[in-house]
Each structure stands twice: as structure tokens, then as C-alpha cells.
XYZ file of C-alpha atoms in Angstrom:
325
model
C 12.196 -9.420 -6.794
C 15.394 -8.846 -4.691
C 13.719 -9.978 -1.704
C 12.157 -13.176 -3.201
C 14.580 -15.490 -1.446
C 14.109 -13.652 2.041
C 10.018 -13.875 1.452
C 10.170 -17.785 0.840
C 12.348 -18.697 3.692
C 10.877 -16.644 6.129
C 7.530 -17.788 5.374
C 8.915 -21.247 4.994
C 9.986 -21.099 8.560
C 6.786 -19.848 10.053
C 4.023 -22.735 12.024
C 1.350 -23.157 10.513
C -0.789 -21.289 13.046
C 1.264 -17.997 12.493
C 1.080 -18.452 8.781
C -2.588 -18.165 8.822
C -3.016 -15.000 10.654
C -0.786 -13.464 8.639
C -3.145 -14.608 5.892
C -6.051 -13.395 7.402
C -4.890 -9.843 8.010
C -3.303 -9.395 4.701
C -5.678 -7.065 3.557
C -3.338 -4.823 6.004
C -0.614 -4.328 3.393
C -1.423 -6.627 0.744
C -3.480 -4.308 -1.719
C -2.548 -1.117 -0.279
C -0.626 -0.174 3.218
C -3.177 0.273 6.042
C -2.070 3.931 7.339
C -2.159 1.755 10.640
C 1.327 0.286 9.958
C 2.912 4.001 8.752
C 3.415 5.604 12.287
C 3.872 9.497 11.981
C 5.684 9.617 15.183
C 8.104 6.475 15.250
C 9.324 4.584 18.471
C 12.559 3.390 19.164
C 10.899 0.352 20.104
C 8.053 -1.929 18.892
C 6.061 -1.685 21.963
C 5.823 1.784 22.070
C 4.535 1.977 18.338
C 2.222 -0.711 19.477
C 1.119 0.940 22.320
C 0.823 4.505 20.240
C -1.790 2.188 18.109
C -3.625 1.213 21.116
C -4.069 4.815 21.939
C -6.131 5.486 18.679
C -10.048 5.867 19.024
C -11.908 2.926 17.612
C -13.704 4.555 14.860
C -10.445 6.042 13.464
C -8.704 2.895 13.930
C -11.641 1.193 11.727
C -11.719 3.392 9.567
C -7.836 3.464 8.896
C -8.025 -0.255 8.661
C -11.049 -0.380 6.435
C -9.309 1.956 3.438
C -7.541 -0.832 1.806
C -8.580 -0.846 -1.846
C -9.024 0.587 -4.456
C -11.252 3.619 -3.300
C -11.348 6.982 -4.452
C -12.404 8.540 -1.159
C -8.974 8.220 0.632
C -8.311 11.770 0.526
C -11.891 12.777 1.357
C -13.106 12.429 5.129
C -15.315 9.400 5.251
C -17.183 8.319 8.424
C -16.427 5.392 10.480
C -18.328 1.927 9.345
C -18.869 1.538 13.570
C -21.618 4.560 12.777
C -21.858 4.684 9.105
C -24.149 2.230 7.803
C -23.676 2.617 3.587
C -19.578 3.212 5.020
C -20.533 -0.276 6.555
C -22.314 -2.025 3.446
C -18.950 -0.338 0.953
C -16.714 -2.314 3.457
C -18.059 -5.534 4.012
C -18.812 -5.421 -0.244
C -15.529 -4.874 -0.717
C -14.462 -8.121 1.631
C -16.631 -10.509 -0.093
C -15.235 -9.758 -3.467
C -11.905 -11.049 -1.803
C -13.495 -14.198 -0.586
C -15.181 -15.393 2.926
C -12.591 -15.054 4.917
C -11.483 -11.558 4.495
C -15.806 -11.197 5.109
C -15.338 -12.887 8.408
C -12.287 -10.813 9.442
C -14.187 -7.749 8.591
C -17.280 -8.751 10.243
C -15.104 -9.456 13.279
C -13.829 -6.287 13.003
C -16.763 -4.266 13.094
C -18.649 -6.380 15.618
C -15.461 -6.311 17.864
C -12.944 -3.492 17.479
C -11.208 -3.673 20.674
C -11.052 -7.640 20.155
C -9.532 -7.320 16.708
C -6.684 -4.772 18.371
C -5.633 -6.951 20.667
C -5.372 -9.916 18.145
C -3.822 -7.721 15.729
C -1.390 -6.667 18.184
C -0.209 -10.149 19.334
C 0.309 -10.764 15.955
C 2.501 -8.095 15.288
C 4.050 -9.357 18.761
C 5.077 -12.712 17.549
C 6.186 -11.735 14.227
C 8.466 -9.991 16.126
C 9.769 -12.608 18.400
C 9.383 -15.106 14.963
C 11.190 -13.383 12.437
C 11.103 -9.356 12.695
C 13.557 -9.139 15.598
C 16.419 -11.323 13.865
C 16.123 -8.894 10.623
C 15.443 -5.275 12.092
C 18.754 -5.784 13.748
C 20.591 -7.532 10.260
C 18.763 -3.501 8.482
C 18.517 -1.262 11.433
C 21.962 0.169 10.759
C 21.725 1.348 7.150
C 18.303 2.345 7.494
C 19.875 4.421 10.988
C 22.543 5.639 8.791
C 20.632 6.576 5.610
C 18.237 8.686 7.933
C 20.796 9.977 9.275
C 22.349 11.197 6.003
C 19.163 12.348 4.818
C 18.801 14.961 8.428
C 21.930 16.191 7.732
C 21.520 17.559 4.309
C 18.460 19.224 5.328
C 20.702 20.526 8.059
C 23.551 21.649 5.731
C 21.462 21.886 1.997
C 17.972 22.434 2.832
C 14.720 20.564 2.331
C 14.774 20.604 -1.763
C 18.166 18.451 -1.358
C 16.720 16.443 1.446
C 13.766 15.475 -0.863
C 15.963 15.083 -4.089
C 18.326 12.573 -2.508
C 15.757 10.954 -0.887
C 13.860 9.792 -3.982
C 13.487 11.347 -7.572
C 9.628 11.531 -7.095
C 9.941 14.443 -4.544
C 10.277 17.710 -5.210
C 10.044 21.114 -4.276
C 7.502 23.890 -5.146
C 7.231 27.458 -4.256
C 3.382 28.728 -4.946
C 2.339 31.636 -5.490
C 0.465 32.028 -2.633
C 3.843 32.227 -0.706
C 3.571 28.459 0.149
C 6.139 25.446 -0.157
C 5.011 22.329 -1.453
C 6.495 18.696 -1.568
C 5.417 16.955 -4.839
C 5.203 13.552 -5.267
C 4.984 12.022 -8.670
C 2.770 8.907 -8.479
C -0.078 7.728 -10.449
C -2.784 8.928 -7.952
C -3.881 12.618 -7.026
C -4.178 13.897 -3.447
C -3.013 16.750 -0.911
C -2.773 17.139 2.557
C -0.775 20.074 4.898
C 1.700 19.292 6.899
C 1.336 20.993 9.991
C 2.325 20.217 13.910
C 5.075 17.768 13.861
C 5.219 18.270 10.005
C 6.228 15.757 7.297
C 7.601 12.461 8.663
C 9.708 10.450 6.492
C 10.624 6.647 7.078
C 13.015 4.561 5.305
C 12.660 0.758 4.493
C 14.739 -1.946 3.194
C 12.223 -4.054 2.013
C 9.844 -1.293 0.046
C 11.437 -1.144 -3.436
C 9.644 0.133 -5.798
C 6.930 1.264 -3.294
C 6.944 5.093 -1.964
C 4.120 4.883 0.300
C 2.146 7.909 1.647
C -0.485 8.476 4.291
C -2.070 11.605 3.717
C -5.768 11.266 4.967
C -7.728 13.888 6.687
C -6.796 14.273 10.092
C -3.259 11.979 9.563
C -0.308 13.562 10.025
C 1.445 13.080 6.229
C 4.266 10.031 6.409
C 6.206 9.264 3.344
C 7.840 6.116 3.552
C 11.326 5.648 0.838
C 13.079 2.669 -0.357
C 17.010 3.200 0.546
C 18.152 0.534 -2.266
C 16.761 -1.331 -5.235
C 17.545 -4.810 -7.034
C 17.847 -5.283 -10.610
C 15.164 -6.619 -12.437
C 14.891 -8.884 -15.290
C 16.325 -8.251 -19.116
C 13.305 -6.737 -21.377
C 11.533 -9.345 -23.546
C 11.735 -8.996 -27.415
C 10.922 -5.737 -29.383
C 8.143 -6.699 -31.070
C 6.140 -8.034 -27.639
C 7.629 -4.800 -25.692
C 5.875 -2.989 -28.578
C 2.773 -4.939 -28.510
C 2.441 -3.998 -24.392
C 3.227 -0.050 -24.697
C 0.720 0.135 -27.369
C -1.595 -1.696 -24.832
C -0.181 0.542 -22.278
C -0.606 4.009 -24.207
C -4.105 4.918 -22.759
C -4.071 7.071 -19.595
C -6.870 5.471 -18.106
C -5.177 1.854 -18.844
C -1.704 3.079 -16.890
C -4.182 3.983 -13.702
C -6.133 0.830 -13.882
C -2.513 -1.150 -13.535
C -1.879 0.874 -10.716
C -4.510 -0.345 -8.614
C -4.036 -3.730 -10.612
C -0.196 -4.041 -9.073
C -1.450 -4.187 -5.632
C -4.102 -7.002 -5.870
C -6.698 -8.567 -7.947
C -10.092 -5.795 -7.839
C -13.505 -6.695 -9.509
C -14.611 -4.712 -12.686
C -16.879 -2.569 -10.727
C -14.313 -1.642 -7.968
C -12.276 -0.290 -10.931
C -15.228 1.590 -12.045
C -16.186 2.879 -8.932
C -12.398 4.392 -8.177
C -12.088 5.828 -11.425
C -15.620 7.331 -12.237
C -16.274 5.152 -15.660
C -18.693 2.552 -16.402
C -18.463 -1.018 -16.009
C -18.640 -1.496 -20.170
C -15.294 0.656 -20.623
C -13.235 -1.196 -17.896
C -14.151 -3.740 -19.834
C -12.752 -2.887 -22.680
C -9.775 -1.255 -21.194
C -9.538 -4.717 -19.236
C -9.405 -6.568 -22.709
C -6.768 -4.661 -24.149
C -4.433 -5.463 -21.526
C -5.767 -9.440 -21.171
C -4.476 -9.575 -24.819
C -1.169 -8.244 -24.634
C -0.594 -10.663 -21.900
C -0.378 -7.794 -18.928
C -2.949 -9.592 -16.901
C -4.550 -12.730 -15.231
C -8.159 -12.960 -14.613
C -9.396 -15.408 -11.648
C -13.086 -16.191 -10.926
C -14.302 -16.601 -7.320
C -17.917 -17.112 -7.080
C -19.941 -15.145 -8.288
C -16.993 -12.305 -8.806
C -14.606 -11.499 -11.324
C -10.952 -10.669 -10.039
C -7.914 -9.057 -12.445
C -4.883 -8.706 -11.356
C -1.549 -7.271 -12.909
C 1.380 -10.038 -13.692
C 4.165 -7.709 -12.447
C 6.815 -10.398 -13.553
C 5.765 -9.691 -17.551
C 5.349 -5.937 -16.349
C 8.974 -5.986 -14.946
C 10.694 -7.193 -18.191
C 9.247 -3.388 -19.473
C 11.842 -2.057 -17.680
C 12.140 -0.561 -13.888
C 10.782 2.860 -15.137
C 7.656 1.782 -16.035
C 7.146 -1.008 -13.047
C 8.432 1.764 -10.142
C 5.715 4.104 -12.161
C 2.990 1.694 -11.710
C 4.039 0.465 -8.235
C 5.309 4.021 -6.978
């Protein structure tokens, strides 16, 4: 919500042509953050995070590209869709639920990796020269100075004050198996060791609520933290709060807003990531559409729901940084 006004004139500014590639590789970071754009080794430069991309094999860049929904898999090694053909049928399904033209990109995609690279990095290019250049310099210096903070209290403090000032989610764990753990409280389960160059974490201006995490087999873990936060709306009336927690008291209804937050998902995608049937997302789905927590949207033959985050917001900022964490 803080960054509304930045969104609209910056995409207000943008030709037409520019616009619609954006568009068309939205799936990138629109439902979920490709691990593509969460480098585990940063550059001081564009290029050379660009050119770091360029040096990925195709079928790991696919598949990195390709794990953009819902899915339960993430922290399970899946095979490429360039070899796998049910990895290939999942994929392509999962495009034509979001309409033809995410099906065409994907299709583009898998019948041309190395064509879709170089497209995808000359539009990263000219978002760049556009827009990106003219605000990485206006953030670059509290982001600099934030990391910067944060490296010195591991320095001085140690990683459990590192983590703690870095965002209330993390935390420290000593197992009993002699090990150290980070936690991360989010509405999602998955591990992953850090090992080799470690944990990398990135801070971002613009990522409020998110904290985003790559932590897929054979990825080096990245965490990237908001450094600030805007207010958010006053909560609505007691008696329509009350109506939406009750809605909001089942487990399995918190985790379906989760993946709801990030984009609209059929009622078998939901089923599919969380191991129920069709029937009870349905009803889960129902409960929420009553209280008011969601708008439903037909395209073709499928069925998209999708969370309204600005009734979800007037909850109050705990619950919307749960369910966007």
C-alpha cells in the first residue's frame, strides 16, 4: 500500500510495448518470486547478475522459472519439464488456468529456452534503463546502510542478533544434534542447509510485508527482508472484524489465503498443494466468499479465487504480514 503511488506512475510512464512484456512475464514475481530473480551471490552491478543468470544450465533455469504457483513440490527435487514429460503437462496445466497468454509464454519457453533468456534478459535490460536505474540509486543507500548495520552486529552480537533485528520471523535454534538452525515463521513448511557460501540475506525497499526465501534443492538458501513498512488502513467495525476471524479460524482456511494473497489459483490447484479434495476447498472457499475475504473470476472453462488483500488489510498488519510473510 505504501508503494501504490510509485506502482501507478511508474507504470504510467512505461510505452506500451514495455508494458506488455512486463505483462507477459509476470508469472515471474506475480504469484510467487521465481528463485531466478533472488541471486545467492549478488553483483555490484546489473550485468553481472544478468550474466550470473546466463551462466545457469537450461533445465535448472526452466525449472526455476516453471515453480511459480501454488505447488507443494518446491522443496522436493522435481525434474526439468525440457525432459520431464508429466513435469511438462503440470506446467503448461498450470498456464492455461491463467489464460492463453501465460500458455504461449510457457510454450515458448519450453520450445525455446535459450530464446526466452535472451528476451527475458533485455527486458530486465530496459527496465533498467526505463525506470530501475533512476530508483536503485533514490534506495541504494539505505538498503547499503541497513546491510551494513545488519554485518556488523553479527560482527559485534552474533548471528541470533543479526537475525532478530533483521526481522521478527527469524530466529535461532540450537538442536540437539549439535546443529544451529535459522527459523522462519511463515505459513509454509520447508528446510534446506546452508552450506558453501552459506545463508545470503538481501534487503529490499519495495518488499513489505513479503520475506521471501529460496530454499530448493540444489539453491543456495537467500532470504530476502523488508527494511521499512507503511501503515495500513484503520480496522473496519467489530462486528464485520468478528464475522472474518470466525471465517478465518480454520487452519486449513489461513493456508488457503496464503496462496490466495499471491494470485487468483483454481479449486483444484488448491487441492493439489494442500492434499484435500476438491469438495472441501469448496467449502473452505465458501466460508471465506461469505465473509467478504474473496473475489471469484471465471475464465473459460476455469474457476479463479483470489484474496482481496485491501478488506484483509483493515484486519490489521499482523494478520496481512502473516498471510503475505
Amino acid at each position: 500500500p505504501g508503494h501504490h503511488g510509485w506502482a501507478t506512475a511508474t507504470a504510467a510512464s512505461l510505452k506500451p510495448d514495455l508494458a506488455d512484456r512486463l505483462c507477459e512475464a509476470d508469472f515471474l514475481w506475480g504469484t510467487a518470486r521465481s528463485d531466478l530473480l533472488l541471486p545467492s551471490a549478488p553483483g555490484a552491478t546489473l550485468a553481472e547478475e544478468l550474466d550470473a543468470l546466463d551462466r545457469i544450465d537450461d533445465e535448472a533455469f526452466v525449472a526455476a522459472a516453471f515453480e511459480i504457483s501454488c505447488s507443494a513440490s518446491y522443496d522436493r527435487p522435481t525434474r526439468s519439464p525440457l525432459v520431464d514429460r508429466d513435469e511438462r503437462d503440470r506446467v503448461r496445466d498450470m498456464a492455461r488456468a491463467r489464460g492463453p497468454r501465460q500458455l504461449a509464454f510457457v510454450d515458448r519457453m519450453l520450445v525455446d529456452p535459450d530464446g526466452l533468456r535472451v528476451w527475458l534478459r533485455r527486458l530486465l535490460e530496459d527496465c533498467h534503463q526505463v525506470f530501475f536505474a533512476d530508483t536503485w540509486q533514490r534506495v541504494r543507500v539505505q538498503l547499503a546502510a541497513d546491510a551494513r548495520h545488519k554485518g556488523e552486529l553479527l560482527q559485534r552480537k552474533g548471528l541470533a542478533e543479526a537475525l532478530t533485528a533483521t526481522s521478527a520471523a527469524l530466529s535461532l535454534e540450537q538442536g540437539a544434534d549439535g546443529r544451529t538452525r535459522v527459523l522462519v515463521d511463515k505459513l509454509a513448511a520447508g528446510r534446506t542447509t546452508a552450506h558453501g557460501s552459506g545463508l545470503t540475506l538481501i534487503p529490499t525497499t519495495f518488499g513489505w510485508p513479503h520475506l521471501l526465501l529460496v530454499h530448493a534443492p540444489g539453491w543456495p538458501p537467500v532470504i530476502q527482508y523488508p527494511v521499512a513498512g507503511p501503515e495500513l488502513a484503520p480496522p473496519a467495525a467489530l462486528q464485520l472484524v468478528q464475522q472474518r476471524l470466525e471465517a478465518l479460524a480454520h487452519p486449513m482456511r489461513m493456508r488457503i489465503c496464503r496462496t490466495l494473497a499471491r494470485g487468483p489459483h483454481t479449486t483444484g490447484e488448491l487441492a493439489e498443494a494442500y492434499a484435500i479434495t476438491p469438495p472441501e476447498v469448496s467449502r473452505h472457499i465458501a466460508v471465506l466468499k461469505k465473509a467478504g475475504l474473496l473475489h471469484t473470476r471465471r475464465r473459460g472453462r476455469y474457476v479463479l479465487h483470489q484474496l482481496e488483500l485491501a478488506t484483509v488489510a483493515r484486519l490489521g498488519s499482523d494478520f496481512l504480514e502473516g498471510v503475505l510473510r
